[in-house]
Structure formats: C-alpha cells, structure tokens
Tab-separated table of C-alpha atoms and ligand atoms in Angstrom:
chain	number	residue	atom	x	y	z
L	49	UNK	CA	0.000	0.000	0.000
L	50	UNK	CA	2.870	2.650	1.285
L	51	UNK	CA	4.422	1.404	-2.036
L	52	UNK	CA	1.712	2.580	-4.485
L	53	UNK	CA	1.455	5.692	-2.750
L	54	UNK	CA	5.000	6.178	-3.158
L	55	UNK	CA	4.133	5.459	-7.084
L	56	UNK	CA	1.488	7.699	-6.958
L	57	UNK	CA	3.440	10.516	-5.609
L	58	UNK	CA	6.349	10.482	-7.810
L	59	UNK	CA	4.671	9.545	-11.085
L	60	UNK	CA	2.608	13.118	-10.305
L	61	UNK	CA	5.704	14.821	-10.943
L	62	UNK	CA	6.990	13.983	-14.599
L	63	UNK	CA	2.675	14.005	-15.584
L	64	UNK	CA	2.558	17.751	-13.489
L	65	UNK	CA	6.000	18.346	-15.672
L	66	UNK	CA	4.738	17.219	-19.153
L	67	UNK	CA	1.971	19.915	-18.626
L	68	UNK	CA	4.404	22.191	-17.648
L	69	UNK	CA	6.583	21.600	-20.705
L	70	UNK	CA	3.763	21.664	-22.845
L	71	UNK	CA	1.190	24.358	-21.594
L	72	UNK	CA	4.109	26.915	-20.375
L	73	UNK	CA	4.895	28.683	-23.334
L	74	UNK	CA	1.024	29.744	-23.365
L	75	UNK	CA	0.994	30.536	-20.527
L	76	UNK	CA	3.568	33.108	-20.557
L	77	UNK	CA	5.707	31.441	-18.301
L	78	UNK	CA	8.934	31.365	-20.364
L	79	UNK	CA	10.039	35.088	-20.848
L	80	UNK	CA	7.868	38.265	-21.625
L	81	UNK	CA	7.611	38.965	-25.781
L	82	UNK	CA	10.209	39.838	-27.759
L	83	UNK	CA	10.826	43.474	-29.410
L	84	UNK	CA	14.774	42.831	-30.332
L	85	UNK	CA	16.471	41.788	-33.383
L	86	UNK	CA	18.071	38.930	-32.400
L	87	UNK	CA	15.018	37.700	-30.155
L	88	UNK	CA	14.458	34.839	-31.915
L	89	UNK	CA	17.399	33.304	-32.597
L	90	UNK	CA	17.700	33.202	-28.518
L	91	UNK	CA	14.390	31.725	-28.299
L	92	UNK	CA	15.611	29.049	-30.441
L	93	UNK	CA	18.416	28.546	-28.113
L	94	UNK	CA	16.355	28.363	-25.388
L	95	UNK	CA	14.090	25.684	-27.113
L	96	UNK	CA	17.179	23.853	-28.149
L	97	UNK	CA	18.236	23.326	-24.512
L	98	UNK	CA	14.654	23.381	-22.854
L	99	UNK	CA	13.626	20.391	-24.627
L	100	UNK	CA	16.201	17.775	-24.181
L	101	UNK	CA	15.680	18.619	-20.573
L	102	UNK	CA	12.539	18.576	-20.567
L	103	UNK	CA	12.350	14.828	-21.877
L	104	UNK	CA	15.173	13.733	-19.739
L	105	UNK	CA	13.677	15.161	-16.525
L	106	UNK	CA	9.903	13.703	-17.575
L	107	UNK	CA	12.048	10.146	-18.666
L	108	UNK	CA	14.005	9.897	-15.280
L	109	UNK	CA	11.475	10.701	-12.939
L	110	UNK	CA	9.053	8.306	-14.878
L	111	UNK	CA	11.571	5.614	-14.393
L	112	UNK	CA	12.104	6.419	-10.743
L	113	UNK	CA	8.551	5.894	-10.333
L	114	UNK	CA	8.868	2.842	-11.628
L	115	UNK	CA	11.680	1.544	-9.911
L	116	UNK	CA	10.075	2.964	-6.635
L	117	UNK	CA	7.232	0.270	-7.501
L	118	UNK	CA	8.725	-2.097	-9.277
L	119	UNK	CA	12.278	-3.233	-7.225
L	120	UNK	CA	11.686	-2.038	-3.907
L	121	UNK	CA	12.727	-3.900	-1.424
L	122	UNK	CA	10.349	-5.755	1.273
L	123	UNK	CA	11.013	-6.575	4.949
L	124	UNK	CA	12.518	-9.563	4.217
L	125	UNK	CA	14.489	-9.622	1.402
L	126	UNK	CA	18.119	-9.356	2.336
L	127	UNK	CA	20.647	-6.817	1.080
L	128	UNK	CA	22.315	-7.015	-2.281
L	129	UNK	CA	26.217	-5.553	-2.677
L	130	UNK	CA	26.954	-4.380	-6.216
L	131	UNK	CA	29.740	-2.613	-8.068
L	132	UNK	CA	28.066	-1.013	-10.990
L	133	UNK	CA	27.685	-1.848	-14.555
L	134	UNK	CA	30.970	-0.347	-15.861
L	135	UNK	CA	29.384	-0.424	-19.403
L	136	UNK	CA	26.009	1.064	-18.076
L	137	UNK	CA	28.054	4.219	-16.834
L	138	UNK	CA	30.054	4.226	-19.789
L	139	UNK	CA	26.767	5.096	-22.102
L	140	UNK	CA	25.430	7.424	-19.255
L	141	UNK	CA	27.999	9.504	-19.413
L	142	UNK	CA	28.839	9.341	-22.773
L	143	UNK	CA	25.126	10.206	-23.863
L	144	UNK	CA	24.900	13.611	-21.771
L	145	UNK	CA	28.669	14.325	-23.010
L	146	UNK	CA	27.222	14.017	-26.843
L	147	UNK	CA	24.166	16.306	-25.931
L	148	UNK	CA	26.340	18.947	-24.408
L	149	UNK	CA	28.680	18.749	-27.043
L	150	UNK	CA	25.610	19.525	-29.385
L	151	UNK	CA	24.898	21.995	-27.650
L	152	UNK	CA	27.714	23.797	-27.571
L	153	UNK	CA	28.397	23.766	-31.218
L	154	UNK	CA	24.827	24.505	-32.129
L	155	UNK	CA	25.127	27.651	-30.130
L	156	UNK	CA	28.243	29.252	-31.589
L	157	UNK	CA	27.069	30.605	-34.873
L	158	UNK	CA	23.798	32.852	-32.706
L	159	UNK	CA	26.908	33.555	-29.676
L	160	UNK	CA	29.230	34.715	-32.467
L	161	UNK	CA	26.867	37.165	-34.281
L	162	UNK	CA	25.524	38.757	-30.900
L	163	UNK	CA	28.985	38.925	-29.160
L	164	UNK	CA	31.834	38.799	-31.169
L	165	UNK	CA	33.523	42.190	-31.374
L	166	UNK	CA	34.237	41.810	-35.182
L	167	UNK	CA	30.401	41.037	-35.712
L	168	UNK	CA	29.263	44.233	-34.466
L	169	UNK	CA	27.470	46.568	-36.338
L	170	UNK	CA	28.929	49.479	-37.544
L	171	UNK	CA	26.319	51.765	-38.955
L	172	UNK	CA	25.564	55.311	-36.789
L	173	UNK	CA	26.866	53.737	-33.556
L	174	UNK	CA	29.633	51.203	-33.540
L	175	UNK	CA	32.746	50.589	-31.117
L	176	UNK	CA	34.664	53.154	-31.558
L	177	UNK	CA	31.533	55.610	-31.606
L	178	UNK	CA	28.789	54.318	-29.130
L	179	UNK	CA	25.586	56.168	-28.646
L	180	UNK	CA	26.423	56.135	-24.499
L	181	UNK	CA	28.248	54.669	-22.022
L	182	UNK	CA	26.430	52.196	-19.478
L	183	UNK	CA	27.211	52.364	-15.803
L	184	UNK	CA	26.324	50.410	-12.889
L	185	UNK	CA	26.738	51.122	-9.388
L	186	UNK	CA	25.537	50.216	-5.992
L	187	UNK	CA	23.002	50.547	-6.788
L	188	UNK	CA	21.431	53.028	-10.136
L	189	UNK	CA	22.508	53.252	-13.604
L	190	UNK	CA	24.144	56.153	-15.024
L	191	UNK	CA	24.254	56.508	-18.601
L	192	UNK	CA	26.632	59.407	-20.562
L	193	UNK	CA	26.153	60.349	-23.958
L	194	UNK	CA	28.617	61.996	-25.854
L	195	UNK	CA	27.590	65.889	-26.545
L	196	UNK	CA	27.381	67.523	-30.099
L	197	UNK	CA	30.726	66.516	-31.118
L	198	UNK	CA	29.693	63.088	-31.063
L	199	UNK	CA	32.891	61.397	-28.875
L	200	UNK	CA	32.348	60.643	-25.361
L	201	UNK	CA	35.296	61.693	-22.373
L	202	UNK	CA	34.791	65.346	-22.892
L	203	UNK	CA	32.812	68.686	-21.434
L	204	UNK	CA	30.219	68.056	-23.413
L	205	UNK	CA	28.928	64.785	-22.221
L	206	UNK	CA	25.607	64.404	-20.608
L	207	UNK	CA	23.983	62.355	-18.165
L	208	UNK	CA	21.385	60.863	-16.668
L	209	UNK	CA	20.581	57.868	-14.618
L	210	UNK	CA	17.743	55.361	-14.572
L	211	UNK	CA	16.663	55.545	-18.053
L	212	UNK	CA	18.478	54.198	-21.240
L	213	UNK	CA	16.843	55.994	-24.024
L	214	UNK	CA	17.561	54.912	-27.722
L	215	UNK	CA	16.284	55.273	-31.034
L	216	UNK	CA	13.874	52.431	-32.672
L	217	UNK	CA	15.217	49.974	-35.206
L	218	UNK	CA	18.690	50.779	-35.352
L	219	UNK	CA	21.471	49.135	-33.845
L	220	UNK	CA	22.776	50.986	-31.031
L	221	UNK	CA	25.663	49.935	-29.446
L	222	UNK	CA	27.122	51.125	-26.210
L	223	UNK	CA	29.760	50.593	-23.697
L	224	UNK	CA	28.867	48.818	-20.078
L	225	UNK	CA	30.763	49.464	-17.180
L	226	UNK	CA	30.764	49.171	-13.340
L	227	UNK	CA	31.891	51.264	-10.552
L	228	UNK	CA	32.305	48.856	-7.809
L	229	UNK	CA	31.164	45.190	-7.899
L	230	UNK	CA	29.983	42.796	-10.760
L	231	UNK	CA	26.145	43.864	-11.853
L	232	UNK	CA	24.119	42.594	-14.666
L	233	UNK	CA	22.425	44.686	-17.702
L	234	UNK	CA	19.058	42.567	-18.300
L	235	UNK	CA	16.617	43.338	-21.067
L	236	UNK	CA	14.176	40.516	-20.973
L	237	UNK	CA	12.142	41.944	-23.964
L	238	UNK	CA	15.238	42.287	-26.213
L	239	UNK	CA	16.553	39.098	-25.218
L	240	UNK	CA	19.909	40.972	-23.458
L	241	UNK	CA	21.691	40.026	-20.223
L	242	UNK	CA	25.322	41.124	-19.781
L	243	UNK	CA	27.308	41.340	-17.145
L	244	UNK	CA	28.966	44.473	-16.168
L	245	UNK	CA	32.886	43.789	-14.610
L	246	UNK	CA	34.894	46.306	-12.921
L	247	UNK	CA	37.785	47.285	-14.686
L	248	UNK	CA	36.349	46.125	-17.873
L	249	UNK	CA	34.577	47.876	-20.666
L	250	UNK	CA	32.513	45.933	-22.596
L	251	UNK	CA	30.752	46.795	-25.711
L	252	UNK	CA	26.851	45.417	-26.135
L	253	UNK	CA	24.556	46.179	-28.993
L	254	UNK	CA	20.962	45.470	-29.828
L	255	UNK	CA	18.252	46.632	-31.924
L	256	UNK	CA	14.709	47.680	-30.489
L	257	UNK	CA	11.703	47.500	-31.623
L	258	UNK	CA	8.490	49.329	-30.711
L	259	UNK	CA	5.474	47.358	-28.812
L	260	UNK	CA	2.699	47.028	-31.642
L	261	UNK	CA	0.318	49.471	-29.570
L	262	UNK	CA	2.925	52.241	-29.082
L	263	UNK	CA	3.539	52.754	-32.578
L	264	UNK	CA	1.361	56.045	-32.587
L	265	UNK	CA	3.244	57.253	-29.942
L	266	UNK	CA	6.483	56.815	-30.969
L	267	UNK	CA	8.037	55.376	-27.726
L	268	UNK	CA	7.930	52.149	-25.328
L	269	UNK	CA	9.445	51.659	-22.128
L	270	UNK	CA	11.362	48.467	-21.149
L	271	UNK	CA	12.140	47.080	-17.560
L	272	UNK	CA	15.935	47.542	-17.474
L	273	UNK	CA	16.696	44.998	-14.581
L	274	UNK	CA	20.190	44.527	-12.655
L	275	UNK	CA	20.615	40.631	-12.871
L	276	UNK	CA	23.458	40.010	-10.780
L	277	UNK	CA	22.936	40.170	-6.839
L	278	UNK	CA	25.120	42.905	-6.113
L	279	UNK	CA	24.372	43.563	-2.641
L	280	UNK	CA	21.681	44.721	-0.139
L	281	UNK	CA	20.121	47.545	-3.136
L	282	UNK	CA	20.591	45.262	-5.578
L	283	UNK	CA	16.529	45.212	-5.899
L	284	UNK	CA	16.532	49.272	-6.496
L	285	UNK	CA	18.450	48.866	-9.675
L	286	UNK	CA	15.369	48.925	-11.595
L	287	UNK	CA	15.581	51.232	-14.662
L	288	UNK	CA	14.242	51.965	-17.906
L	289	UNK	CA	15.233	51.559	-21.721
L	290	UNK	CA	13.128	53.912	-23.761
L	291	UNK	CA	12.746	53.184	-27.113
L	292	UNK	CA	11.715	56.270	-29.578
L	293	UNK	CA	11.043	56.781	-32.673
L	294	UNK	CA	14.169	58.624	-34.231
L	295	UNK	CA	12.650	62.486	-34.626
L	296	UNK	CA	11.592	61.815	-30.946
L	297	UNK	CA	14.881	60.570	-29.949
L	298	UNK	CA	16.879	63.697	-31.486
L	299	UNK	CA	13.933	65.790	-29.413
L	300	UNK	CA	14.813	64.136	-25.642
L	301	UNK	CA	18.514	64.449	-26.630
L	302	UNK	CA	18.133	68.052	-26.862
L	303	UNK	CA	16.198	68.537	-24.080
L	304	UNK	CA	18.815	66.501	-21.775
L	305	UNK	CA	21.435	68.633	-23.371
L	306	UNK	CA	19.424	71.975	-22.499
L	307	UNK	CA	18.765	71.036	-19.062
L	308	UNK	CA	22.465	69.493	-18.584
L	309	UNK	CA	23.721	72.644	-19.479
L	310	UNK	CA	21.252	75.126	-17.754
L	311	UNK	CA	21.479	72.960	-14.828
L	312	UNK	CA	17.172	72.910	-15.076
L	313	UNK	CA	17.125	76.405	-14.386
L	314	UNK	CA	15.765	77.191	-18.102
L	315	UNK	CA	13.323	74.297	-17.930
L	316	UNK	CA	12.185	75.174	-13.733
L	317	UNK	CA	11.032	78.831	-14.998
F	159	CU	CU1	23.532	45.535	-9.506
C-alpha cells in the first residue's frame, strides 16, 4: 500500500512536468515577448536546450517511479552488494557528453553574431563611436552620452541615470561598465543580459523595436533589470530603456542637453 502511494506521488511529478513543458509557453511562463532583433534566434536557443531537458527530466522521474514500484525492497528480502555496470556508466555519461557537445556547437554561430567584437554593427553607432556609455553602481545606472561633437570623455557629455533611451530599429551599441562590484544589464524583452565587470569595458549592442500598440506614440518603455545580486540595493536597480522613434529621440537628446547645461534652471522657470 505505502508502495503505491509512493508510485502515486512520484509519477505526479513527470505528468505535473509534461503539462508544464507543454502548456508553459502559453501561458507566458517562459520570458515576456520579444521586441529585439536577435530575439528569436535566442528563443531558439532556449528551445534547443529546454527540450532535451525537458524529456530527460519527464524520462528519469518516470523511471524512478517505476523503480520505486517495481524493485523495492520488502522486509525480508536481504541486502544485495553491487559494483556497478561499468558499461552502463560508460553510455550514461557518454550520452549527456554528446548532448552537451551539441549543444555547444549549435550555439556558436547565434553567440558569435551577438557577441563577437568583429560582428558588431557598424552603422551610426559602432565601437569606436557608441551612442552612451552604461554604468552600474551600488546601486542606479548612469548613462553618458557623448555631446554635439559626437565622442564621449569630454565637457560636453551628458547624463542621466535610470533611463536608457535609444532610437527604434537601429542598432545601437554602447559601452557597459561598473563602478564597484559585478552587476548585470538585463533586457528581458530584447533578449539581453550582460554582465557588467569592474575594470572592464565591454561593448553590447541590440536593436529595439516598438510594442505594436505604441507605434502612434512613438516610444515604449522596457524594464531595465540589474541581474546580478550585487548587494543589499541590488533590488533598487530597476531602470528603464526607452525606445523612440528617431525624430523623438533627437527631441529628448536636446532637451537633456538643455537642461544638462542650464542645470534645469531654463526648464524650472
Ligand atoms: Cu547591480
């Protein structure tokens, strides 16, 4: 009797998991929708791993069940001493070697385009002439742009913090740094998540697209998330990436560069 409950219990899990697997994406339970370039070719990457876990988890735990009903052992049977099946753990860890091997090459070609240096783009913003610099900080986000003469590290830069704004459907691609401790710049619409070292600066690029219902407007708003537990703020790193339409983008440049400049006097009058 304690046996078939056993059963029962554990063969819940890989049915409650199939349903998972299965109903999950519908359900919005995978990741938010996608308004970045390169979305999809994540997705797929995600899919690519998802499944193959998905049917060994459901596989295993089926076969615990099983086992759990099957070969458990009663009161009186006595104990049995074995040393393995050397060819058995042979295929079980060749198996899962293959599959990560897989993995790993199938991977390389999206990796490559979205993070190789040399595969940046190099339209308006590139490298050597990002639209802003990206830092974090215990615990906000400061982002400079470079001023009318387009190169950042000069008198003309101007900042904010909080709010990442960039122009719609052009690749933008701009410099994160950090202050003090690792921190994370996460995306989850545009697919991004990259971490932010000190002493490093590391180039990121993406390319946004407006949400369906804001096209009218000319703008959407992003959560711009710190992903990497940076200490006790780490929650308060919550920004925003606004994405405009590129007449509207020129128009908030301005503005930041009026009120940089006139220290908000102009615009508090
Ligand atoms: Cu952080």
């Amino acid at each position: 009797m304690m046996r078939l409950i056993l059963f029962l219990l554990l063969i819940a899990v890989p049915i409650l998991g199939c349903w998972t697997f299965v109903r999950a994406e519908e359900l919005g339970a995978w990741f938010p929708g996608n308004f970045s370039t390169y979305g999809p070719d994540i997705d797929a990457l995600f899919s690519l791993i998802m499944w193959p876990i998905a049917i060994t988890f459901v596989g295993t735990e089926v076969v615990l069940a099983w086992f759990c009903l099957r070969y458990s052992a009663k009161r009186t049977d006595k104990s049995v001493y074995t040393h393995g099946n050397h060819k058995l753990e042979m295929i079980w860890t060749a198996v899962p070697a293959l599959v990560l091997l897989g993995i790993a090459f199938s991977q390389m070609e999206t990796f490559g385009k979205i993070k190789f240096q040399k595969n940046f783009p190099k339209g308006e913003y590139s490298i050597e002439k990002p639209i802003a610099e990206v830092w974090a900080s215990q615990f906000d986000w400061r982002m400079r742009y470079p001023g009318k003469d387009g190169t950042l590290g000069n008198v003309d830069d101007l900042e904010n913090s909080f709010e990442f704004a960039v122009p719609a459907d052009t690749d933008v691609v701009f410099l994160l740094r950090s202050r003090d401790v690792i921190h994370s710049f996460f995306v989850p619409e545009f697919r991004l998540k990259q971490d932010a070292l000190p002493g490093h600066t590391i180039p990121v690029w993406f390319n946004a697209k407006l949400r369906p219902e804001d096209e009218q407007r000319g703008e959407s708003t992003f959560d711009l998330v710190c992903a990497e537990l940076c200490g006790w703020g780490h929650y308060k790193m919550a920004g925003r990436v606004r994405v405009m339409r590129k007449d509207k983008y020129q128009a908030w440049l301005s503005d930041l560069e009026k009120d940089w400049f006139t220290n908000g006097k102009e615009s508090a009058q």
